[in-house]
Amino acid sequence: MAIIEEVPESPIVVDSNEAPVETFLGLSREQCHILLALYHVVDPSLEPAVPTLFPEMARKFGEDRKERNSVIKKLERAPEVYSQEVLNLQEIQKAVFVALMESDMDLDKAREFLKLDGSKKMEDMTIQEVLSNGFLLGGMRDDSNAPEGKKSSPLSSPNFREAKKFYDYAFDKFKFTMAAVQLGSFYLHEFKECQGENCQEGEDPEQISLEYYLKAAEEGNPMAMHKAAWHFDQKGDWHKAIEWYVKAADNGYPDSAHNLGMIYQEGSPKAVPKIEVDLPLAIEYYTRGLHYEYAASGTQLGKLFFTMATDKSLRDQLPESDRSYSSDPKEYLHTAMSYFNKAAAFAEWESIQLLGMIYGSKEFGLYDIDRAQNLFELALITSNGGAQSFEFLARTLSAKRTIIAEQLAAQEAAGGSSAKQDVDASGLKTCAAKECENKETKKDEFQRCAGCKKRFYCSRLCQVNDWKKGHKANCKK
C-alpha cells in the first residue's frame, strides 16, 4: 500500500537532562521519551496519562483477543461434544496441577488428593479417571539436571510412556478426540523444539503427530481437521490440505476458512493439478472467516479490495458476474475501508494501522490528521508497542507539532493585544481558550501569547484554536 508523506517530518529531540521515564508497552526508554515529548506539545492534557492509560488499554484488548481466539470460541459452531471435551480437559488439568502442588510432586500423595485408586485396572476406570491419570503422569517432569539452554517437551517427562497409555485408551475406548489431539500436540512440540531427541528408536515425531490429528479429525473434531490440514499445507500437499480445511471450515473453524482464502487468493502453480487463483472463492472464504469473528480475514479482505482499487490487472481477475465487481475503482476503496473497519472493531491492529495510513494521506481524498493520530494510537496499543505502529504515531505527532509551530509563527507575526487573563487569588491562571478549563498547578506554568502578552494557554494547540476563534482580531488592540 503506497501512502504519500504529506507533512515534512521535523526532528524529534530528547533532552538528556530530563528525569528518567518509566517504559510502557513494549517500547524502549528512548521511544517513551519521544512520545511524551511530542504529547507535551500536541496534547499536554493527555501526556501524563499515556504511561498508564496505554498499557491498561493494551491489557484489556489482550484479554478480549485471548478470549476471542480461545479453542472454546473457535469450536462454538461445531457439535457441542468437542467444546465439552476441551472444558473437561481444562478442569482436569487444573485439578491435577493443584494436587501436584499440594503433594510436593509426590505421585502417590497426588493420587490420594484426587481420590484415584492406584490399584484400579485401566479397563475399570471412568473417562475422568483415565484422563486424570494421564495428566498426572504426564505432568511429572524434572528439568533440574538438564544442560543449560536445552529445551524440553512433554516427551521428556520420565512417566510420559505411561501417560501416553492413558491418553491412547481415552481415545480408543471412549472416543475422546481431544486425547488424540493432545498427543498430537505433544509430538509436534517434540519435533519443533527437540528434533525427536526424546523419541524411541524409529519414531518420527512429526509423522506421529499427524497420525494422531487424523485420528481425531476422522471422528469429526474440527480442531484436529485444521491441524492435519496445516501439516499438509506446510508440506506442500495443498490438495490434501484443502480437503481438510474445507471440512474444518464447514464445521465453523475460523482459521481454516481464512487459510482457504489465502490459498485461493495466491493459487499454487506447483500443486498437481495446479491450483488457479480464484478471487471470488478467496473472498467467499475470507468473508466466512470474518463472519466467524476471525479479524485477520477482515484485514485480508481490506488489503485485497484496496489493491484492486489501485491495480487494474488485479481488478481484471475478478469476473464481471461476481457480486463484488465494479467498474469504478473508488467502489473498491470504499469496500476496503468497510472491511478494515470491521476488522478494527475486533481490535485488529493491522487494519487499524492501515486505516490510519489512509486518513494520514491526501492521496485518497480522506485526509484527516486527527483521525489518523487516533488510529495510530489505537494501533500502538493493540500491537502492544509494535515498532511500525510507533513509527507511524511518532511521525503523525511530529507532523502536528510542525503545523502548530507554523501556526504560532504566523500568529506572532500578525501581532495584536487581548483582554486580561482570569487569575485566582493565589495567582494561578485558567487557560484563555474558550472551551478549555485547564488551570495552572503552579505559577507561570502556562505559555504566554507573544503578541499581547496578556493571555496564557495550557498548550500550543489551545493557543492556535483561540487565535482562530477571535483572538486574532483582538491581539495587541
PDB file of C-alpha atoms in Angstrom, residues 179-441:
ATOM      1  CA  ALA A 179      -6.913 -37.016  23.975  1.00  0.00           C
ATOM      2  CA  ALA A 180      -5.621 -37.757  20.453  1.00  0.00           C
ATOM      3  CA  VAL A 181      -5.251 -34.026  19.747  1.00  0.00           C
ATOM      4  CA  GLN A 182      -3.286 -33.714  22.991  1.00  0.00           C
ATOM      5  CA  LEU A 183      -0.890 -36.476  21.966  1.00  0.00           C
ATOM      6  CA  GLY A 184      -0.564 -34.962  18.500  1.00  0.00           C
ATOM      7  CA  SER A 185       0.422 -31.647  20.078  1.00  0.00           C
ATOM      8  CA  PHE A 186       2.926 -33.367  22.377  1.00  0.00           C
ATOM      9  CA  TYR A 187       4.705 -34.999  19.449  1.00  0.00           C
ATOM     10  CA  LEU A 188       4.599 -31.832  17.354  1.00  0.00           C
ATOM     11  CA  HIS A 189       6.197 -29.921  20.237  1.00  0.00           C
ATOM     12  CA  GLU A 190       8.868 -32.611  20.463  1.00  0.00           C
ATOM     13  CA  PHE A 191       9.542 -32.299  16.719  1.00  0.00           C
ATOM     14  CA  LYS A 192       9.792 -28.498  16.749  1.00  0.00           C
ATOM     15  CA  GLU A 193      11.718 -27.996  19.992  1.00  0.00           C
ATOM     16  CA  CYS A 194      13.796 -31.151  20.444  1.00  0.00           C
ATOM     17  CA  GLN A 195      14.015 -32.666  16.932  1.00  0.00           C
ATOM     18  CA  GLY A 196      12.974 -36.077  18.273  1.00  0.00           C
ATOM     19  CA  GLU A 197      15.675 -36.385  20.978  1.00  0.00           C
ATOM     20  CA  ASN A 198      13.144 -37.840  23.429  1.00  0.00           C
ATOM     21  CA  CYS A 199      11.603 -40.286  20.946  1.00  0.00           C
ATOM     22  CA  GLN A 200      12.156 -44.011  20.916  1.00  0.00           C
ATOM     23  CA  GLU A 201      14.189 -45.566  18.130  1.00  0.00           C
ATOM     24  CA  GLY A 202      12.356 -45.455  14.810  1.00  0.00           C
ATOM     25  CA  GLU A 203       9.799 -42.853  15.931  1.00  0.00           C
ATOM     26  CA  ASP A 204       9.180 -39.868  13.641  1.00  0.00           C
ATOM     27  CA  PRO A 205       7.530 -37.251  15.917  1.00  0.00           C
ATOM     28  CA  GLU A 206       6.176 -35.180  13.045  1.00  0.00           C
ATOM     29  CA  GLN A 207       4.522 -38.181  11.385  1.00  0.00           C
ATOM     30  CA  ILE A 208       3.181 -39.489  14.704  1.00  0.00           C
ATOM     31  CA  SER A 209       1.726 -36.046  15.394  1.00  0.00           C
ATOM     32  CA  LEU A 210      -0.120 -36.104  12.051  1.00  0.00           C
ATOM     33  CA  GLU A 211      -1.428 -39.622  12.692  1.00  0.00           C
ATOM     34  CA  TYR A 212      -2.989 -38.540  15.988  1.00  0.00           C
ATOM     35  CA  TYR A 213      -4.532 -35.437  14.404  1.00  0.00           C
ATOM     36  CA  LEU A 214      -6.010 -37.561  11.626  1.00  0.00           C
ATOM     37  CA  LYS A 215      -7.481 -39.998  14.153  1.00  0.00           C
ATOM     38  CA  ALA A 216      -9.373 -37.181  15.861  1.00  0.00           C
ATOM     39  CA  ALA A 217     -10.210 -35.499  12.537  1.00  0.00           C
ATOM     40  CA  GLU A 218     -11.794 -38.662  11.164  1.00  0.00           C
ATOM     41  CA  GLU A 219     -14.028 -38.738  14.256  1.00  0.00           C
ATOM     42  CA  GLY A 220     -15.204 -35.204  13.373  1.00  0.00           C
ATOM     43  CA  ASN A 221     -13.101 -32.897  15.577  1.00  0.00           C
ATOM     44  CA  PRO A 222     -12.720 -29.567  13.647  1.00  0.00           C
ATOM     45  CA  MET A 223      -9.621 -28.520  15.572  1.00  0.00           C
ATOM     46  CA  ALA A 224      -7.904 -31.765  14.585  1.00  0.00           C
ATOM     47  CA  MET A 225      -9.073 -31.267  10.993  1.00  0.00           C
ATOM     48  CA  HIS A 226      -7.398 -27.857  10.924  1.00  0.00           C
ATOM     49  CA  LYS A 227      -4.173 -29.174  12.460  1.00  0.00           C
ATOM     50  CA  ALA A 228      -3.996 -32.011   9.934  1.00  0.00           C
ATOM     51  CA  ALA A 229      -4.682 -29.558   7.099  1.00  0.00           C
ATOM     52  CA  TRP A 230      -1.940 -27.253   8.374  1.00  0.00           C
ATOM     53  CA  HIS A 231       0.528 -30.170   8.297  1.00  0.00           C
ATOM     54  CA  PHE A 232      -0.292 -30.914   4.645  1.00  0.00           C
ATOM     55  CA  ASP A 233      -0.201 -27.180   3.851  1.00  0.00           C
ATOM     56  CA  GLN A 234       3.336 -26.842   5.254  1.00  0.00           C
ATOM     57  CA  LYS A 235       4.470 -29.927   3.347  1.00  0.00           C
ATOM     58  CA  GLY A 236       3.155 -28.550   0.047  1.00  0.00           C
ATOM     59  CA  ASP A 237       0.403 -31.149  -0.264  1.00  0.00           C
ATOM     60  CA  TRP A 238      -2.157 -28.409  -0.959  1.00  0.00           C
ATOM     61  CA  HIS A 239      -4.967 -30.583  -2.305  1.00  0.00           C
ATOM     62  CA  LYS A 240      -4.902 -32.713   0.849  1.00  0.00           C
ATOM     63  CA  ALA A 241      -4.720 -29.502   2.889  1.00  0.00           C
ATOM     64  CA  ILE A 242      -7.745 -28.083   1.073  1.00  0.00           C
ATOM     65  CA  GLU A 243      -9.693 -31.280   1.730  1.00  0.00           C
ATOM     66  CA  TRP A 244      -9.269 -30.966   5.498  1.00  0.00           C
ATOM     67  CA  TYR A 245      -9.503 -27.167   5.584  1.00  0.00           C
ATOM     68  CA  VAL A 246     -12.880 -27.372   3.849  1.00  0.00           C
ATOM     69  CA  LYS A 247     -14.173 -29.942   6.357  1.00  0.00           C
ATOM     70  CA  ALA A 248     -12.988 -27.802   9.281  1.00  0.00           C
ATOM     71  CA  ALA A 249     -14.411 -24.588   7.762  1.00  0.00           C
ATOM     72  CA  ASP A 250     -17.745 -26.316   7.153  1.00  0.00           C
ATOM     73  CA  ASN A 251     -17.750 -27.053  10.898  1.00  0.00           C
ATOM     74  CA  GLY A 252     -17.208 -23.377  11.652  1.00  0.00           C
ATOM     75  CA  TYR A 253     -13.474 -23.403  12.356  1.00  0.00           C
ATOM     76  CA  PRO A 254     -12.336 -19.823  11.521  1.00  0.00           C
ATOM     77  CA  ASP A 255      -8.606 -20.430  10.911  1.00  0.00           C
ATOM     78  CA  SER A 256      -9.409 -22.954   8.186  1.00  0.00           C
ATOM     79  CA  ALA A 257     -11.761 -20.582   6.365  1.00  0.00           C
ATOM     80  CA  HIS A 258      -9.050 -17.911   6.452  1.00  0.00           C
ATOM     81  CA  ASN A 259      -6.350 -20.265   5.156  1.00  0.00           C
ATOM     82  CA  LEU A 260      -8.582 -21.349   2.277  1.00  0.00           C
ATOM     83  CA  GLY A 261      -8.912 -17.671   1.377  1.00  0.00           C
ATOM     84  CA  MET A 262      -5.120 -17.383   1.299  1.00  0.00           C
ATOM     85  CA  ILE A 263      -4.740 -20.468  -0.896  1.00  0.00           C
ATOM     86  CA  TYR A 264      -7.283 -19.301  -3.492  1.00  0.00           C
ATOM     87  CA  GLN A 265      -6.023 -15.712  -3.476  1.00  0.00           C
ATOM     88  CA  GLU A 266      -2.454 -16.785  -4.223  1.00  0.00           C
ATOM     89  CA  GLY A 267      -3.016 -20.023  -6.152  1.00  0.00           C
ATOM     90  CA  SER A 268      -0.284 -22.628  -6.434  1.00  0.00           C
ATOM     91  CA  PRO A 269       1.402 -23.410  -9.742  1.00  0.00           C
ATOM     92  CA  LYS A 270       3.469 -26.143  -8.029  1.00  0.00           C
ATOM     93  CA  ALA A 271       0.421 -28.129  -6.942  1.00  0.00           C
ATOM     94  CA  VAL A 272      -0.570 -31.158  -9.037  1.00  0.00           C
ATOM     95  CA  PRO A 273      -3.016 -30.439 -10.506  1.00  0.00           C
ATOM     96  CA  LYS A 274      -2.255 -26.709 -10.454  1.00  0.00           C
ATOM     97  CA  ILE A 275      -4.412 -24.534  -8.167  1.00  0.00           C
ATOM     98  CA  GLU A 276      -5.547 -21.465 -10.068  1.00  0.00           C
ATOM     99  CA  VAL A 277      -6.078 -18.049  -8.495  1.00  0.00           C
ATOM    100  CA  ASP A 278      -9.793 -17.785  -7.716  1.00  0.00           C
ATOM    101  CA  LEU A 279     -10.614 -14.370  -6.263  1.00  0.00           C
ATOM    102  CA  PRO A 280     -14.378 -14.978  -5.848  1.00  0.00           C
ATOM    103  CA  LEU A 281     -13.653 -18.142  -3.868  1.00  0.00           C
ATOM    104  CA  ALA A 282     -10.955 -16.381  -1.838  1.00  0.00           C
ATOM    105  CA  ILE A 283     -13.404 -13.577  -0.999  1.00  0.00           C
ATOM    106  CA  GLU A 284     -16.049 -16.149  -0.060  1.00  0.00           C
ATOM    107  CA  TYR A 285     -13.756 -17.902   2.430  1.00  0.00           C
ATOM    108  CA  TYR A 286     -12.348 -14.677   3.872  1.00  0.00           C
ATOM    109  CA  THR A 287     -15.918 -13.453   4.334  1.00  0.00           C
ATOM    110  CA  ARG A 288     -16.759 -16.652   6.160  1.00  0.00           C
ATOM    111  CA  GLY A 289     -13.694 -16.212   8.376  1.00  0.00           C
ATOM    112  CA  LEU A 290     -14.778 -12.660   9.209  1.00  0.00           C
ATOM    113  CA  HIS A 291     -18.293 -13.926   9.941  1.00  0.00           C
ATOM    114  CA  TYR A 292     -16.635 -16.323  12.394  1.00  0.00           C
ATOM    115  CA  GLU A 293     -15.035 -13.218  14.013  1.00  0.00           C
ATOM    116  CA  TYR A 294     -11.574 -14.028  12.686  1.00  0.00           C
ATOM    117  CA  ALA A 295     -10.238 -10.469  12.470  1.00  0.00           C
ATOM    118  CA  ALA A 296      -7.316 -11.269  10.168  1.00  0.00           C
ATOM    119  CA  SER A 297      -9.820 -12.257   7.453  1.00  0.00           C
ATOM    120  CA  GLY A 298     -11.214  -8.713   7.545  1.00  0.00           C
ATOM    121  CA  THR A 299      -7.704  -7.322   7.115  1.00  0.00           C
ATOM    122  CA  GLN A 300      -7.041  -9.615   4.154  1.00  0.00           C
ATOM    123  CA  LEU A 301     -10.320  -8.587   2.521  1.00  0.00           C
ATOM    124  CA  GLY A 302      -9.438  -4.934   3.065  1.00  0.00           C
ATOM    125  CA  LYS A 303      -5.986  -5.396   1.540  1.00  0.00           C
ATOM    126  CA  LEU A 304      -7.385  -7.322  -1.413  1.00  0.00           C
ATOM    127  CA  PHE A 305     -10.008  -4.688  -2.267  1.00  0.00           C
ATOM    128  CA  PHE A 306      -7.570  -1.841  -1.653  1.00  0.00           C
ATOM    129  CA  THR A 307      -5.149  -3.420  -4.130  1.00  0.00           C
ATOM    130  CA  MET A 308      -7.967  -3.858  -6.651  1.00  0.00           C
ATOM    131  CA  ALA A 309      -8.755  -0.140  -6.241  1.00  0.00           C
ATOM    132  CA  THR A 310      -5.235   0.748  -7.357  1.00  0.00           C
ATOM    133  CA  ASP A 311      -4.219  -2.199  -9.564  1.00  0.00           C
ATOM    134  CA  LYS A 312      -6.230  -2.719 -12.753  1.00  0.00           C
ATOM    135  CA  SER A 313      -4.503  -6.028 -13.533  1.00  0.00           C
ATOM    136  CA  LEU A 314      -5.859  -7.484 -10.282  1.00  0.00           C
ATOM    137  CA  ARG A 315      -9.313  -5.980 -10.893  1.00  0.00           C
ATOM    138  CA  ASP A 316      -9.401  -7.716 -14.231  1.00  0.00           C
ATOM    139  CA  GLN A 317      -9.096 -11.090 -12.451  1.00  0.00           C
ATOM    140  CA  LEU A 318     -12.498 -10.558 -10.838  1.00  0.00           C
ATOM    141  CA  PRO A 319     -15.293 -11.693 -13.208  1.00  0.00           C
ATOM    142  CA  GLU A 320     -17.926  -9.090 -14.066  1.00  0.00           C
ATOM    143  CA  SER A 321     -20.540 -11.602 -12.957  1.00  0.00           C
ATOM    144  CA  ASP A 322     -19.189 -11.561  -9.402  1.00  0.00           C
ATOM    145  CA  ARG A 323     -21.228  -9.529  -6.925  1.00  0.00           C
ATOM    146  CA  SER A 324     -18.066  -7.753  -5.739  1.00  0.00           C
ATOM    147  CA  TYR A 325     -17.243  -6.497  -9.239  1.00  0.00           C
ATOM    148  CA  SER A 326     -17.438  -2.779 -10.051  1.00  0.00           C
ATOM    149  CA  SER A 327     -16.303  -0.687 -12.977  1.00  0.00           C
ATOM    150  CA  ASP A 328     -15.484   2.168 -10.576  1.00  0.00           C
ATOM    151  CA  PRO A 329     -12.143   1.778  -8.707  1.00  0.00           C
ATOM    152  CA  LYS A 330     -13.480   4.040  -5.931  1.00  0.00           C
ATOM    153  CA  GLU A 331     -16.045   1.389  -5.061  1.00  0.00           C
ATOM    154  CA  TYR A 332     -13.209  -1.000  -4.256  1.00  0.00           C
ATOM    155  CA  LEU A 333     -11.665   1.595  -1.936  1.00  0.00           C
ATOM    156  CA  HIS A 334     -14.988   2.032  -0.121  1.00  0.00           C
ATOM    157  CA  THR A 335     -15.299  -1.749   0.212  1.00  0.00           C
ATOM    158  CA  ALA A 336     -11.717  -1.974   1.510  1.00  0.00           C
ATOM    159  CA  MET A 337     -12.449   0.700   4.123  1.00  0.00           C
ATOM    160  CA  SER A 338     -15.563  -1.191   5.178  1.00  0.00           C
ATOM    161  CA  TYR A 339     -13.607  -4.398   5.762  1.00  0.00           C
ATOM    162  CA  PHE A 340     -10.776  -2.575   7.562  1.00  0.00           C
ATOM    163  CA  ASN A 341     -13.365  -1.048   9.879  1.00  0.00           C
ATOM    164  CA  LYS A 342     -14.984  -4.439  10.556  1.00  0.00           C
ATOM    165  CA  ALA A 343     -11.600  -5.919  11.465  1.00  0.00           C
ATOM    166  CA  ALA A 344     -10.762  -2.825  13.530  1.00  0.00           C
ATOM    167  CA  ALA A 345     -13.917  -3.456  15.572  1.00  0.00           C
ATOM    168  CA  PHE A 346     -12.165  -6.652  16.743  1.00  0.00           C
ATOM    169  CA  ALA A 347      -9.058  -4.594  17.668  1.00  0.00           C
ATOM    170  CA  GLU A 348      -7.072  -5.982  14.725  1.00  0.00           C
ATOM    171  CA  TRP A 349      -4.020  -3.708  14.894  1.00  0.00           C
ATOM    172  CA  GLU A 350      -3.004  -4.096  11.240  1.00  0.00           C
ATOM    173  CA  SER A 351      -6.400  -2.941   9.951  1.00  0.00           C
ATOM    174  CA  ILE A 352      -6.389  -0.057  12.419  1.00  0.00           C
ATOM    175  CA  GLN A 353      -2.944   0.959  11.213  1.00  0.00           C
ATOM    176  CA  LEU A 354      -3.927   0.742   7.549  1.00  0.00           C
ATOM    177  CA  LEU A 355      -6.929   2.976   8.239  1.00  0.00           C
ATOM    178  CA  GLY A 356      -4.563   5.453   9.899  1.00  0.00           C
ATOM    179  CA  MET A 357      -2.318   5.424   6.829  1.00  0.00           C
ATOM    180  CA  ILE A 358      -5.279   6.133   4.547  1.00  0.00           C
ATOM    181  CA  TYR A 359      -6.551   9.031   6.687  1.00  0.00           C
ATOM    182  CA  GLY A 360      -2.984  10.303   7.038  1.00  0.00           C
ATOM    183  CA  SER A 361      -2.584  10.707   3.269  1.00  0.00           C
ATOM    184  CA  LYS A 362      -4.163  13.233   0.899  1.00  0.00           C
ATOM    185  CA  GLU A 363      -3.977  10.715  -1.927  1.00  0.00           C
ATOM    186  CA  PHE A 364      -7.435   9.248  -1.318  1.00  0.00           C
ATOM    187  CA  GLY A 365      -9.472  12.367  -0.525  1.00  0.00           C
ATOM    188  CA  LEU A 366      -9.975  11.290   3.103  1.00  0.00           C
ATOM    189  CA  TYR A 367      -7.189  13.261   4.771  1.00  0.00           C
ATOM    190  CA  ASP A 368      -7.840  13.770   8.493  1.00  0.00           C
ATOM    191  CA  ILE A 369      -4.688  14.046  10.607  1.00  0.00           C
ATOM    192  CA  ASP A 370      -6.589  13.990  13.917  1.00  0.00           C
ATOM    193  CA  ARG A 371      -8.331  10.762  12.967  1.00  0.00           C
ATOM    194  CA  ALA A 372      -5.026   9.330  11.743  1.00  0.00           C
ATOM    195  CA  GLN A 373      -3.471  10.150  15.124  1.00  0.00           C
ATOM    196  CA  ASN A 374      -6.292   8.412  16.992  1.00  0.00           C
ATOM    197  CA  LEU A 375      -5.990   5.331  14.798  1.00  0.00           C
ATOM    198  CA  PHE A 376      -2.207   5.135  15.159  1.00  0.00           C
ATOM    199  CA  GLU A 377      -2.602   5.453  18.932  1.00  0.00           C
ATOM    200  CA  LEU A 378      -5.021   2.534  18.883  1.00  0.00           C
ATOM    201  CA  ALA A 379      -2.684   0.542  16.606  1.00  0.00           C
ATOM    202  CA  LEU A 380       0.196   1.140  19.026  1.00  0.00           C
ATOM    203  CA  ILE A 381      -1.953  -0.034  21.935  1.00  0.00           C
ATOM    204  CA  THR A 382      -3.421  -3.117  20.247  1.00  0.00           C
ATOM    205  CA  SER A 383       0.016  -4.152  18.904  1.00  0.00           C
ATOM    206  CA  ASN A 384       1.430  -3.658  22.426  1.00  0.00           C
ATOM    207  CA  GLY A 385       4.034  -1.169  21.258  1.00  0.00           C
ATOM    208  CA  GLY A 386       4.752  -2.579  17.801  1.00  0.00           C
ATOM    209  CA  ALA A 387       7.736  -0.903  16.106  1.00  0.00           C
ATOM    210  CA  GLN A 388       5.837   0.014  12.944  1.00  0.00           C
ATOM    211  CA  SER A 389       2.882   1.427  14.883  1.00  0.00           C
ATOM    212  CA  PHE A 390       5.257   3.544  16.962  1.00  0.00           C
ATOM    213  CA  GLU A 391       6.892   4.962  13.845  1.00  0.00           C
ATOM    214  CA  PHE A 392       3.558   5.968  12.301  1.00  0.00           C
ATOM    215  CA  LEU A 393       2.295   7.563  15.509  1.00  0.00           C
ATOM    216  CA  ALA A 394       5.568   9.434  16.105  1.00  0.00           C
ATOM    217  CA  ARG A 395       5.536  10.767  12.535  1.00  0.00           C
ATOM    218  CA  THR A 396       1.932  11.917  12.851  1.00  0.00           C
ATOM    219  CA  LEU A 397       2.541  13.658  16.171  1.00  0.00           C
ATOM    220  CA  SER A 398       5.684  15.234  14.743  1.00  0.00           C
ATOM    221  CA  ALA A 399       3.694  16.489  11.732  1.00  0.00           C
ATOM    222  CA  LYS A 400       1.083  18.014  14.047  1.00  0.00           C
ATOM    223  CA  ARG A 401       3.850  19.650  16.058  1.00  0.00           C
ATOM    224  CA  THR A 402       5.156  21.218  12.854  1.00  0.00           C
ATOM    225  CA  ILE A 403       1.685  22.508  11.967  1.00  0.00           C
ATOM    226  CA  ILE A 404       1.300  24.047  15.427  1.00  0.00           C
ATOM    227  CA  ALA A 405       4.721  25.698  15.207  1.00  0.00           C
ATOM    228  CA  GLU A 406       3.906  27.167  11.787  1.00  0.00           C
ATOM    229  CA  GLN A 407       0.547  28.484  13.007  1.00  0.00           C
ATOM    230  CA  LEU A 408       2.101  30.042  16.087  1.00  0.00           C
ATOM    231  CA  ALA A 409       4.794  31.690  13.973  1.00  0.00           C
ATOM    232  CA  ALA A 410       2.099  33.208  11.775  1.00  0.00           C
ATOM    233  CA  GLN A 411       0.208  34.339  14.875  1.00  0.00           C
ATOM    234  CA  GLU A 412       3.240  36.045  16.385  1.00  0.00           C
ATOM    235  CA  ALA A 413       3.938  37.821  13.099  1.00  0.00           C
ATOM    236  CA  ALA A 414       0.377  39.131  12.981  1.00  0.00           C
ATOM    237  CA  GLY A 415       0.685  40.955  16.373  1.00  0.00           C
ATOM    238  CA  GLY A 416      -2.279  42.301  18.436  1.00  0.00           C
ATOM    239  CA  SER A 417      -3.467  42.553  22.051  1.00  0.00           C
ATOM    240  CA  SER A 418      -6.000  40.874  24.275  1.00  0.00           C
ATOM    241  CA  ALA A 419      -8.243  41.076  27.230  1.00  0.00           C
ATOM    242  CA  LYS A 420      -6.783  40.252  30.624  1.00  0.00           C
ATOM    243  CA  GLN A 421      -6.398  36.657  31.804  1.00  0.00           C
ATOM    244  CA  ASP A 422      -8.522  35.091  34.589  1.00  0.00           C
ATOM    245  CA  VAL A 423      -6.293  34.705  37.648  1.00  0.00           C
ATOM    246  CA  ASP A 424      -7.308  33.344  41.054  1.00  0.00           C
ATOM    247  CA  ALA A 425      -6.285  34.738  44.436  1.00  0.00           C
ATOM    248  CA  SER A 426      -3.096  32.666  44.513  1.00  0.00           C
ATOM    249  CA  GLY A 427      -2.032  33.912  41.101  1.00  0.00           C
ATOM    250  CA  LEU A 428      -2.858  30.691  39.186  1.00  0.00           C
ATOM    251  CA  LYS A 429      -4.263  31.275  35.703  1.00  0.00           C
ATOM    252  CA  THR A 430      -7.012  29.481  33.762  1.00  0.00           C
ATOM    253  CA  CYS A 431      -6.325  28.676  30.095  1.00  0.00           C
ATOM    254  CA  ALA A 432      -7.621  31.527  27.899  1.00  0.00           C
ATOM    255  CA  ALA A 433      -9.046  29.178  25.249  1.00  0.00           C
ATOM    256  CA  LYS A 434     -12.840  29.401  25.434  1.00  0.00           C
ATOM    257  CA  GLU A 435     -13.522  25.664  25.532  1.00  0.00           C
ATOM    258  CA  CYS A 436     -10.644  24.766  27.895  1.00  0.00           C
ATOM    259  CA  GLU A 437     -10.922  24.766  31.693  1.00  0.00           C
ATOM    260  CA  ASN A 438      -7.364  23.696  32.486  1.00  0.00           C
ATOM    261  CA  LYS A 439      -5.837  25.582  35.408  1.00  0.00           C
ATOM    262  CA  GLU A 440      -2.203  26.047  36.401  1.00  0.00           C
ATOM    263  CA  THR A 441      -0.921  23.792  39.174  1.00  0.00           C
TER     264      THR A 441
END
